[in-house]
Coordinates of C-alpha atoms in Angstrom, one line a residue:
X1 CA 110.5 131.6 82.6
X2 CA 109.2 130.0 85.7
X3 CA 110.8 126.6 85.0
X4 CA 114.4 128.4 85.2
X5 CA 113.2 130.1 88.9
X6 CA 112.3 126.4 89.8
X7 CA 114.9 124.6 92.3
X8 CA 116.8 121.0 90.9
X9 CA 116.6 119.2 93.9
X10 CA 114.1 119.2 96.6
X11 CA 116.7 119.9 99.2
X12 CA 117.5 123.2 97.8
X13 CA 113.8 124.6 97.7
X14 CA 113.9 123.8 101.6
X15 CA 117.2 125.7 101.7
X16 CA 115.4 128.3 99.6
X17 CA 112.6 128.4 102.1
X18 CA 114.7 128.3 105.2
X19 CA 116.4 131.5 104.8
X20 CA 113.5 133.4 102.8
X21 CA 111.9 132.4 106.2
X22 CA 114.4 133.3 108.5
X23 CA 115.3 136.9 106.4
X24 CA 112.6 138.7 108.0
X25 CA 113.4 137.0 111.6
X26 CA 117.3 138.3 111.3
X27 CA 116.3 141.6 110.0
X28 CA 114.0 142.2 113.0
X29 CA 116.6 140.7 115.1
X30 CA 119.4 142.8 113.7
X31 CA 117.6 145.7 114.2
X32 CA 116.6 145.2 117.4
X33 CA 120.1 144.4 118.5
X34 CA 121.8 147.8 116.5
X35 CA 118.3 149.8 118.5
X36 CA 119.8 147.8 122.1
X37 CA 122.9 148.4 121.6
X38 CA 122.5 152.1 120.5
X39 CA 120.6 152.6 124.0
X40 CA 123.1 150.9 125.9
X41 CA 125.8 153.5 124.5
X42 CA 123.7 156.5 125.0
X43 CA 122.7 154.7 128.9
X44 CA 126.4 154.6 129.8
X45 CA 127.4 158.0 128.5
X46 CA 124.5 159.6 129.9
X47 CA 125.4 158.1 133.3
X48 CA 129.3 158.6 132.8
X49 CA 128.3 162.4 132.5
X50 CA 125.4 162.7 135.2
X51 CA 128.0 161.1 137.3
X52 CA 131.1 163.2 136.6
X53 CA 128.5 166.3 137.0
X54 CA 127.7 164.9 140.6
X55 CA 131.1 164.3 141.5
X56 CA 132.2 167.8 140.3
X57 CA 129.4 169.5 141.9
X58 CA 130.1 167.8 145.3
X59 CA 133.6 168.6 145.1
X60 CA 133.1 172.4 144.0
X61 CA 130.8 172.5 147.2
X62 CA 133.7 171.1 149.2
X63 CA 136.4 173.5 147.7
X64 CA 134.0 176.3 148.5
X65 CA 133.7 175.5 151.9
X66 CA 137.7 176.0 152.0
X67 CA 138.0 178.8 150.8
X68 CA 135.4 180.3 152.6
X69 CA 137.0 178.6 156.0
X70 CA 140.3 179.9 155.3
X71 CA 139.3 183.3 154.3
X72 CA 137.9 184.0 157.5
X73 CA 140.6 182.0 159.2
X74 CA 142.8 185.0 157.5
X75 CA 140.7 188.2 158.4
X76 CA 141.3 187.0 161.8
X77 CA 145.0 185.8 162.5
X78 CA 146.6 187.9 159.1
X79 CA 148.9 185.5 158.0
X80 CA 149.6 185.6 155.0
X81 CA 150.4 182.0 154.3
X82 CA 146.0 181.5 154.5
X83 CA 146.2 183.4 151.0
X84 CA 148.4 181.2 149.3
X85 CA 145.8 178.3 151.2
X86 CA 142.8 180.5 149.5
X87 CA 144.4 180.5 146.2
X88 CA 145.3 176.7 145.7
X89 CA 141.5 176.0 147.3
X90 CA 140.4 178.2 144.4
X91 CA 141.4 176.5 142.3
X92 CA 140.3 173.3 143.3
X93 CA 136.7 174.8 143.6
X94 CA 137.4 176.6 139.7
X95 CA 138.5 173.1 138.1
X96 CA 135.4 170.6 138.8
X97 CA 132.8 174.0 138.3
X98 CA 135.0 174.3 134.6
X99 CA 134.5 170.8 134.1
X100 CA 130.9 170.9 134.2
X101 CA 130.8 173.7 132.0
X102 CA 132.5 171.7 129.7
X103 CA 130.2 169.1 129.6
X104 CA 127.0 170.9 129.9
X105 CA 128.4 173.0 126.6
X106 CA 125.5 176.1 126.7
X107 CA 126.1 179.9 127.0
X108 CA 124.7 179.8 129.9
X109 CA 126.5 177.4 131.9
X110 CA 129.6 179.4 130.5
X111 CA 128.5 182.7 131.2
X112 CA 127.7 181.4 134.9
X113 CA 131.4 179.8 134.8
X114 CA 132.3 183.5 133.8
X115 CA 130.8 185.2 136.4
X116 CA 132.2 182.7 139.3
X117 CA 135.8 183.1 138.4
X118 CA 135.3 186.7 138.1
X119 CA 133.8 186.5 142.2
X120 CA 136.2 184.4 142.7
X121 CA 139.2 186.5 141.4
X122 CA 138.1 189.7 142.8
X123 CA 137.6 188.0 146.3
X124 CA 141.2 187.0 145.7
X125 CA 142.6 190.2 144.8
X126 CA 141.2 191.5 148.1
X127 CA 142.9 189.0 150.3
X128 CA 146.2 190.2 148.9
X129 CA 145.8 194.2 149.0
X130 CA 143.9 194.5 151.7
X131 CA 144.6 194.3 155.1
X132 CA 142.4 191.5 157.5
X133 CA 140.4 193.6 159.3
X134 CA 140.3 196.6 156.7
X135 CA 136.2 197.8 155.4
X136 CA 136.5 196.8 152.1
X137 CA 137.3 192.9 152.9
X138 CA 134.6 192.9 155.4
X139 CA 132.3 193.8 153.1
X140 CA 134.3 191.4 150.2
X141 CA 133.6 188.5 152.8
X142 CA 129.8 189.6 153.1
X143 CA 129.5 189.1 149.0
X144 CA 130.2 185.3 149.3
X145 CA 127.4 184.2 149.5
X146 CA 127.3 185.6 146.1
X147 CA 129.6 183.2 144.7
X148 CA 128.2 181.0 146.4
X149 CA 124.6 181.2 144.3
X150 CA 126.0 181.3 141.4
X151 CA 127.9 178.3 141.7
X152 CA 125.3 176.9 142.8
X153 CA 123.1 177.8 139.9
X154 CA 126.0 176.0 137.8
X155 CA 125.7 172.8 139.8
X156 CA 121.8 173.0 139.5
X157 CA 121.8 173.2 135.6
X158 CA 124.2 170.3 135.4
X159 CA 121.7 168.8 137.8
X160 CA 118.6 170.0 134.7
X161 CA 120.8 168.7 132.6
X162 CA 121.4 165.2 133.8
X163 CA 117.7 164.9 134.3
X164 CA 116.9 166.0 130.8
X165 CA 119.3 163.1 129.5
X166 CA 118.1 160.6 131.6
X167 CA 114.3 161.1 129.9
X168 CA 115.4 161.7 126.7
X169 CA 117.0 158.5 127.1
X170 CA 113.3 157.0 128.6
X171 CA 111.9 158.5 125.3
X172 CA 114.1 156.5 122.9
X173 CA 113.8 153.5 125.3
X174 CA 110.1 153.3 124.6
X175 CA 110.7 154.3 121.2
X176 CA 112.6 151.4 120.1
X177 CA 110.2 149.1 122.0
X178 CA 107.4 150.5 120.1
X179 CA 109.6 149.9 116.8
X180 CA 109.9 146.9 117.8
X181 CA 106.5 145.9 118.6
X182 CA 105.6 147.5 115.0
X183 CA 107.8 146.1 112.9
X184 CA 106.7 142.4 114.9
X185 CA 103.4 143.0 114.2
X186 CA 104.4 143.7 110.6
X187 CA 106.9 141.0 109.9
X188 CA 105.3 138.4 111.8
X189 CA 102.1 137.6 109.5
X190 CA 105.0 137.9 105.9
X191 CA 107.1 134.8 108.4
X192 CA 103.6 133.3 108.4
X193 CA 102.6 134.0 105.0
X194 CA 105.8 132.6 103.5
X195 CA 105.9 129.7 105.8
X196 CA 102.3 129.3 104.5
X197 CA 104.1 129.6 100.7
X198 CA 106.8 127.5 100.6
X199 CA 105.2 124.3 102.7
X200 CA 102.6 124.4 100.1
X201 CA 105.4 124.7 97.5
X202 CA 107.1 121.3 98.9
X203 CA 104.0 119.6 99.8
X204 CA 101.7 120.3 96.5
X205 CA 104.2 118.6 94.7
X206 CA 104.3 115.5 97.0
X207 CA 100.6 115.2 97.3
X208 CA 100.6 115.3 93.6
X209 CA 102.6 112.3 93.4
X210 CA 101.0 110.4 95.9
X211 CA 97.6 110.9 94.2
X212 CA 98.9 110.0 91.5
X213 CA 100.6 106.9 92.9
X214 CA 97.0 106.2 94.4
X215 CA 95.6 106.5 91.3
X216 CA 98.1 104.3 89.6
X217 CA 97.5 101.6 91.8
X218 CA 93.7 101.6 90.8
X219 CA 94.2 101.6 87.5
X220 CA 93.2 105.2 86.8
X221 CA 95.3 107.1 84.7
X222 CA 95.8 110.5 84.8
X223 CA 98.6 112.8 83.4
X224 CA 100.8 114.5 85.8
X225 CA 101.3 118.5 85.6
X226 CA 103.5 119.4 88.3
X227 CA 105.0 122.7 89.1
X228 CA 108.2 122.3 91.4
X229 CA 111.7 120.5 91.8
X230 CA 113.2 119.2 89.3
X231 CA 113.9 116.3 90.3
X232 CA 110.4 116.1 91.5
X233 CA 109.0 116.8 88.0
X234 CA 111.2 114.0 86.3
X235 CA 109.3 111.6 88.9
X236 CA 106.4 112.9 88.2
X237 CA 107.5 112.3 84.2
X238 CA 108.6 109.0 84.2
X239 CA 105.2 108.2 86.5
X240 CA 103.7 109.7 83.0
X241 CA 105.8 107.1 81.4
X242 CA 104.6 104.5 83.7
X243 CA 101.3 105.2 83.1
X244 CA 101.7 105.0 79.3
X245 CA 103.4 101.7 79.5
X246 CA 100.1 100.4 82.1
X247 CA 97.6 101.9 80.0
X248 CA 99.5 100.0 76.4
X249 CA 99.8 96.3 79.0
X250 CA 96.1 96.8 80.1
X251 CA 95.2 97.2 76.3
X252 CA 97.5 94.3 75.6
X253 CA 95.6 92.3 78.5
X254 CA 92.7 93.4 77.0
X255 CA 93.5 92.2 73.4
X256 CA 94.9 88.9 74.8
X257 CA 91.6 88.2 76.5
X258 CA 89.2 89.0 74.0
X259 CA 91.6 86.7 71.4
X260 CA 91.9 83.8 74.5
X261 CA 88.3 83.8 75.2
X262 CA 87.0 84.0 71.6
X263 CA 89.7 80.9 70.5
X264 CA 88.7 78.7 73.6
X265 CA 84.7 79.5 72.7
X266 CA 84.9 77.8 69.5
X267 CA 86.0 74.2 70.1
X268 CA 83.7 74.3 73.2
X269 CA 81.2 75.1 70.8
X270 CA 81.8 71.6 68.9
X271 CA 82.2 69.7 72.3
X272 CA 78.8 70.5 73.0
X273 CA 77.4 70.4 69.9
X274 CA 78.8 67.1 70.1
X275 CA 77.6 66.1 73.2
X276 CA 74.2 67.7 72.0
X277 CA 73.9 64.8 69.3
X278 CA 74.8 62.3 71.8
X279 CA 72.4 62.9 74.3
X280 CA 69.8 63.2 71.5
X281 CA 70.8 59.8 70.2
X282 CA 71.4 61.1 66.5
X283 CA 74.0 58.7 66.0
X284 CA 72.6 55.9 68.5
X285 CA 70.9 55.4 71.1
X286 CA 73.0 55.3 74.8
X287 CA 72.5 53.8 78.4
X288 CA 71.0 55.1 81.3
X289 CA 74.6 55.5 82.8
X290 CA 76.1 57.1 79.5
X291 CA 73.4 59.5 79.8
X292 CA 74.2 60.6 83.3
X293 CA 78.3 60.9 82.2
X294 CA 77.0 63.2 79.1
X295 CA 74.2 65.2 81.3
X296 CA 77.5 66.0 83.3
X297 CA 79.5 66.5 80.7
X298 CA 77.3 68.9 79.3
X299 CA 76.4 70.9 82.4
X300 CA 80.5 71.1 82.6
X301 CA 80.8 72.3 79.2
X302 CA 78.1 75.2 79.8
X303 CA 80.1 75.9 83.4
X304 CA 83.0 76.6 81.2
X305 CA 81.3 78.7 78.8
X306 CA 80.2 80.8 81.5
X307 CA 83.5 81.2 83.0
X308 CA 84.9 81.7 79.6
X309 CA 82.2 84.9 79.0
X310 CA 82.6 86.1 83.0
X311 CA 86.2 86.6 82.1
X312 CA 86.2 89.4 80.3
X313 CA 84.1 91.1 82.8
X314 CA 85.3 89.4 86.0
X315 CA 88.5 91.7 84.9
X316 CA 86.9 94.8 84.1
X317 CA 85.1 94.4 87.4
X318 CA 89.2 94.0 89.2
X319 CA 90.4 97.1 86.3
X320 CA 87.2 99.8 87.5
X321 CA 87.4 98.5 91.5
X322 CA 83.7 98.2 90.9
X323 CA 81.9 95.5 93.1
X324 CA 78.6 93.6 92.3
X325 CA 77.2 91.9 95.5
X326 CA 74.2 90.0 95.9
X327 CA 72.3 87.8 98.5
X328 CA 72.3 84.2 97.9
X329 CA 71.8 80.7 99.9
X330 CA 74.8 79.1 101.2
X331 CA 73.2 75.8 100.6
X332 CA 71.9 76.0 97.0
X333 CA 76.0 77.2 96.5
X334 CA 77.2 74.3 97.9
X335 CA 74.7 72.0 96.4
X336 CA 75.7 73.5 93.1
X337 CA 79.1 72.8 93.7
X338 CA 79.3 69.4 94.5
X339 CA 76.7 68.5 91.3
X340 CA 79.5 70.0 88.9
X341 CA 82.1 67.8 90.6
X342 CA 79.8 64.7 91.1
X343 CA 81.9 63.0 88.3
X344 CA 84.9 63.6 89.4
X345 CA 83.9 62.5 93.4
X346 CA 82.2 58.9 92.1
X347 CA 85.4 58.2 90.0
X348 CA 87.7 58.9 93.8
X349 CA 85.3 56.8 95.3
X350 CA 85.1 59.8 98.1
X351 CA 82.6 60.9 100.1
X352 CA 81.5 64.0 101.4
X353 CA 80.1 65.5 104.4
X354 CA 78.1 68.7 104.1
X355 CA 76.7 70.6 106.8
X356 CA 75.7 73.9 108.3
X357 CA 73.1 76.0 109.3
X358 CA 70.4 77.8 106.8
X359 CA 72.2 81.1 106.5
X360 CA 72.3 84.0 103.1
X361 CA 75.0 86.1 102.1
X362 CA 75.6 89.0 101.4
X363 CA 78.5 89.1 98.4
X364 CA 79.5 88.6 95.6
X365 CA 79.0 85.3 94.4
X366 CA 80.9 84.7 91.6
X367 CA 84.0 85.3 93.1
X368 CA 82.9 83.1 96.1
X369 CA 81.8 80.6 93.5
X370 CA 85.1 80.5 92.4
X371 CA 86.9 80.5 95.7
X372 CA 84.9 77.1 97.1
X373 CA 85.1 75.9 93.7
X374 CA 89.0 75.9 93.6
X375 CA 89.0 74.5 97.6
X376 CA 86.4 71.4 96.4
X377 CA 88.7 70.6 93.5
X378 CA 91.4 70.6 95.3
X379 CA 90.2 68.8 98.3
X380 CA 89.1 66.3 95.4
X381 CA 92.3 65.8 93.7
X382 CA 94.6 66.0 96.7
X383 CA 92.7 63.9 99.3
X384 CA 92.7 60.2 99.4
X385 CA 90.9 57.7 97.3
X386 CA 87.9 56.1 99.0
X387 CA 88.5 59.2 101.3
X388 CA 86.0 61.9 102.9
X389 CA 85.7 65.2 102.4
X390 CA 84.3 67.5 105.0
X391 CA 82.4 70.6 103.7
X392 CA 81.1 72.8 106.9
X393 CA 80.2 76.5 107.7
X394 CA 79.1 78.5 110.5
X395 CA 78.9 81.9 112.7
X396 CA 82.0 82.0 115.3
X397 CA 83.1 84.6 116.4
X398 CA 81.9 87.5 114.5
X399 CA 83.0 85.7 111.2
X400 CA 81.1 83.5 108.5
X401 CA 83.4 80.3 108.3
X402 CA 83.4 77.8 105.6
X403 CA 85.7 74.9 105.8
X404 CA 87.0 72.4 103.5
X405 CA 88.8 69.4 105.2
X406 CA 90.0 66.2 103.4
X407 CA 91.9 63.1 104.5
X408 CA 95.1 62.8 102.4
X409 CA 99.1 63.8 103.0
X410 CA 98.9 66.4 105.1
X411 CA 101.3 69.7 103.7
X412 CA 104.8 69.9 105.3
X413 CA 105.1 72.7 107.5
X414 CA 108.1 74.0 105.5
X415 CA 105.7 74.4 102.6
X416 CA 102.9 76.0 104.6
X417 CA 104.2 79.6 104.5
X418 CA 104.6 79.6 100.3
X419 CA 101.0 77.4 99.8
X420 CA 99.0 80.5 98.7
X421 CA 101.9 81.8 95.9
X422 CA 101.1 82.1 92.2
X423 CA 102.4 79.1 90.7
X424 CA 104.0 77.7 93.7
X425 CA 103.3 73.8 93.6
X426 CA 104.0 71.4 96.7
X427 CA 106.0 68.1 97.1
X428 CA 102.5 66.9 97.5
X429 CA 101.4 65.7 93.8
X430 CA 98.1 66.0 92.1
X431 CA 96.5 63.0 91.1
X432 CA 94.3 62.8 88.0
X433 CA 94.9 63.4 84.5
X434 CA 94.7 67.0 84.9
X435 CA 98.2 68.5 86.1
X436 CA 97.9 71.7 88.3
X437 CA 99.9 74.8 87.8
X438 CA 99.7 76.5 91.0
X439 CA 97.5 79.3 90.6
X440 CA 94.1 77.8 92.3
X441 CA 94.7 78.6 95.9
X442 CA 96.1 82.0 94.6
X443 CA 93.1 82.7 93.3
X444 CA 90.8 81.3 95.5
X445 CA 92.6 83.4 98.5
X446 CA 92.2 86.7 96.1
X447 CA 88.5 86.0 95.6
X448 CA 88.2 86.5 99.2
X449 CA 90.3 89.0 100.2
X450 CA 88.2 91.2 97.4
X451 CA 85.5 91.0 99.8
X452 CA 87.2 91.7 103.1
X453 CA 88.0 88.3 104.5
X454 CA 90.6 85.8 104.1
X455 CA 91.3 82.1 103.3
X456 CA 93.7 80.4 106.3
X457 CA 95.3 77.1 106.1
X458 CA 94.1 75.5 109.2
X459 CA 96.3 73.2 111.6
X460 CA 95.1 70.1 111.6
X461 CA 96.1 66.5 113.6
X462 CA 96.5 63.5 111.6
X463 CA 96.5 62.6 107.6
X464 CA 94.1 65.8 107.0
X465 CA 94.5 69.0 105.3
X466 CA 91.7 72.0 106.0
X467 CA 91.0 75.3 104.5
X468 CA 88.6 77.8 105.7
X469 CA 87.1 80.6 104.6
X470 CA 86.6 84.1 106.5
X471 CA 84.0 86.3 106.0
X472 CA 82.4 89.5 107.9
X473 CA 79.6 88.3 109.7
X474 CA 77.9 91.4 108.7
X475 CA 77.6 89.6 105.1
X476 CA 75.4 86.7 106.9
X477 CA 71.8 86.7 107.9
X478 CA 69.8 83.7 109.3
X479 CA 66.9 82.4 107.2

């Protein structure tokens, strides 16, 4: 069920997000804009009535001025033509006070509009009947004021009215703000909660993979369960692949070792039994000199045997990432070295130059062993006959170097760049029986880096060639 909810690509669970995200955002803004826009309506019809009420009042006021001027105008000079002046300013002061009525829309603001036109009418009918100076319209004229408070009691409820509007209108103002202060408050942490959701939904997945790319490159190999994209999940399935494919090569590699080491263990088993019975003189006896070529022989032989065993664990040591380091003298290294390739130096005719100060490391050896091995063997079957060889360390510069210089043909500078490739092999030939294939200065450089430093192919003037070796100095301490 939860595999058909999950998105195919990941571009569409970021869609997905983006506008579950955004929902909440547009309601609140949606509802803030009808709540605005509502208030704005209600604002301008409350204002298009106070101000029509204002408008009418002031005019009813001005109307009733009129009439009362030409009223009085009438009682004194009796013409006749004031009345029909009377009646047209009636009905300019009836029309705005009717107006108002309308608007206001109570029982009392009609009853009031009742009682005005009713003043006003019998104030009217006086005019006509009577005559200007008669009793009754004196005492008509005296009742004005009359009409006068009662219109005026019209304008002031309009006046209530307006007022009443304009807080209701305050009211809902701070109303909606309070809405929308609540519903912020209330949608605010769910936009939080489901930007919270879906960027841990699109970056679990990621981190997943990554780990498991990490792991992968460690050679740890885990199987991927991963809840997401689809296209995310048939990565992380063909890393599962992947992983099956490593884990049957590393078993392969395994195999392949085991069967490599076990095939080359048994004839160097007869080469030293061999030598054995030489060097006891089983089948003769042998010169001083013969002795020394089968002593070497046979410390070669065991060398060999013990590379042959530290294979198999050399690689589980690269497979588990696990490190053994140990302190050790420079010196006895070195001197160890150049006994194994005593032989091979005497038959060049080369000499070499050791020196250095009495310094330990901190490391692991093997790998060094194997790094300076590789450089000396090189430097042996590279360099010149009759030539020297230049073996030297020291502390410069925060680093432990180790250099390996020999005269010879120095390496072309087009080759320089490609030197340290697997299987990679110069215009610069090997001499001896034994051909090279290309993988020593690979190996030696990979030996190194393990431990943090690096192997550089120095610049050197002249028919030499020099390697050196960098280390940390915090491997190095002074005897």
């Amino acid at each position: 069920m939860f595999k058909r909810l999950q998105p195919q690509a990941v571009w569409q669970l970021v869609l997905i997000s983006l506008m579950t995200v955004v929902a909440p955002l547009g309601l609140l803004l949606y509802h803030t804009t009808v709540s605005l826009q509502t208030l704005a309506l209600d604002s301008r019809a409350v204002t298009e009535d106070s101000v029509a009420m204002a408008q009418n009042g002031r005019n009813a006021k001005a109307s009733l001025i009129d009439m009362e001027r030409v009223a009085r105008q009438y009682m004194v000079i009796g013409d006749k033509a004031l009345v029909d002046l009377f009646k047209s300013a009636s009905e300019q002061f009836l029309a705005p006070l009717t107006e108002i009525a309308q608007l206001l829309g109570t029982p009392e603001a009609r009853a009031l509009l009742a009682d005005v036109k009713e003043q006003q009418l019998d104030l009217q009918t006086k005019l006509e009947k009577e005559k200007p100076n008669s009793p009754a319209l004196t005492k008509e004229m005296a009742e004005f004021s009359s009409l006068q408070r009662s219109a005026d009691r019209l304008i002031l409820q309009a006046r209530t009215f307006s007022e009443d509007k304009l807080h209701e209108l305050g009211r809902a103002a701070a109303q909606a703000r309070e809405n929308v202060i609540q519903s912020t408050l209330v949608l605010a942490p769910v936009t939080l909660a489901l930007i919270v959701l879906f960027t841990y939904l699109i970056v679990r997945p990621v981190r997943q993979l990554k780990a498991a790319i990490r792991t992968l490159s460690i050679g740890r190999h885990k199987p991927i369960e991963l809840f997401g994209p689809q296209e995310l999940v048939q990565l992380a399935e063909e890393l599962n692949s992947l992983q099956e494919r490593l884990s049957q090569v590393e078993d392969q590699k395994q195999q392949f070792l085991r069967h490599v080491s076990h095939e080359l263990k048994t004839p160097l088993a007869s080469i030293r039994e061999g030598v054995a019975l030489l060097q006891e003189e089983v089948v003769g006896q042998i010169s001083h000199g013969q002795r020394e070529v089968l002593y070497l022989v046979n410390e070669n032989g065991r060398a060999l045997q013990q590379l042959i065993e530290n294979l198999l664990s050399f690689n589980r040591l690269n497979f588990s990432g696990q490190a053994q380091k140990m302190t050790f003298d420079v010196s006895a290294l070195v001197e160890e070295l150049l006994h194994l390739h005593w032989l091979s130096l005497t038959h060049k005719r080369q000499i070499i130059c050791v020196g250095g100060p009495q310094l330990t490391l901190t490391a692991e050896r093997p790998r060094l062993h194997s790094a300076l091995d590789n450089l000396i063997s090189n430097a042996i079957a590279y360099g010149a006959s009759e030539g020297r060889i230049w073996l030297e360390w020291n502390i410069e510069d925060d680093h432990f170097i180790l250099r390996v210089t020999n005269t010879g043909a120095p390496i072309p500078e087009a080759e320089r760049s490609r030197i340290f490739e697997p299987f990679y092999q110069g215009s610069v030939k090997r001499s001896g029986a034994v051909k090279g294939s290309g993988i020593g200065l690979s190996v030696a450089r990979e030996c190194v880096q393990t431990q943090g430093g690096e192997l550089k192919l120095l610049t050197t003037t002249g028919q030499l060639v020099s390697f050196a070796i960098y280390l940390p100095r915090t491997v190095v301490s002074a005897i």
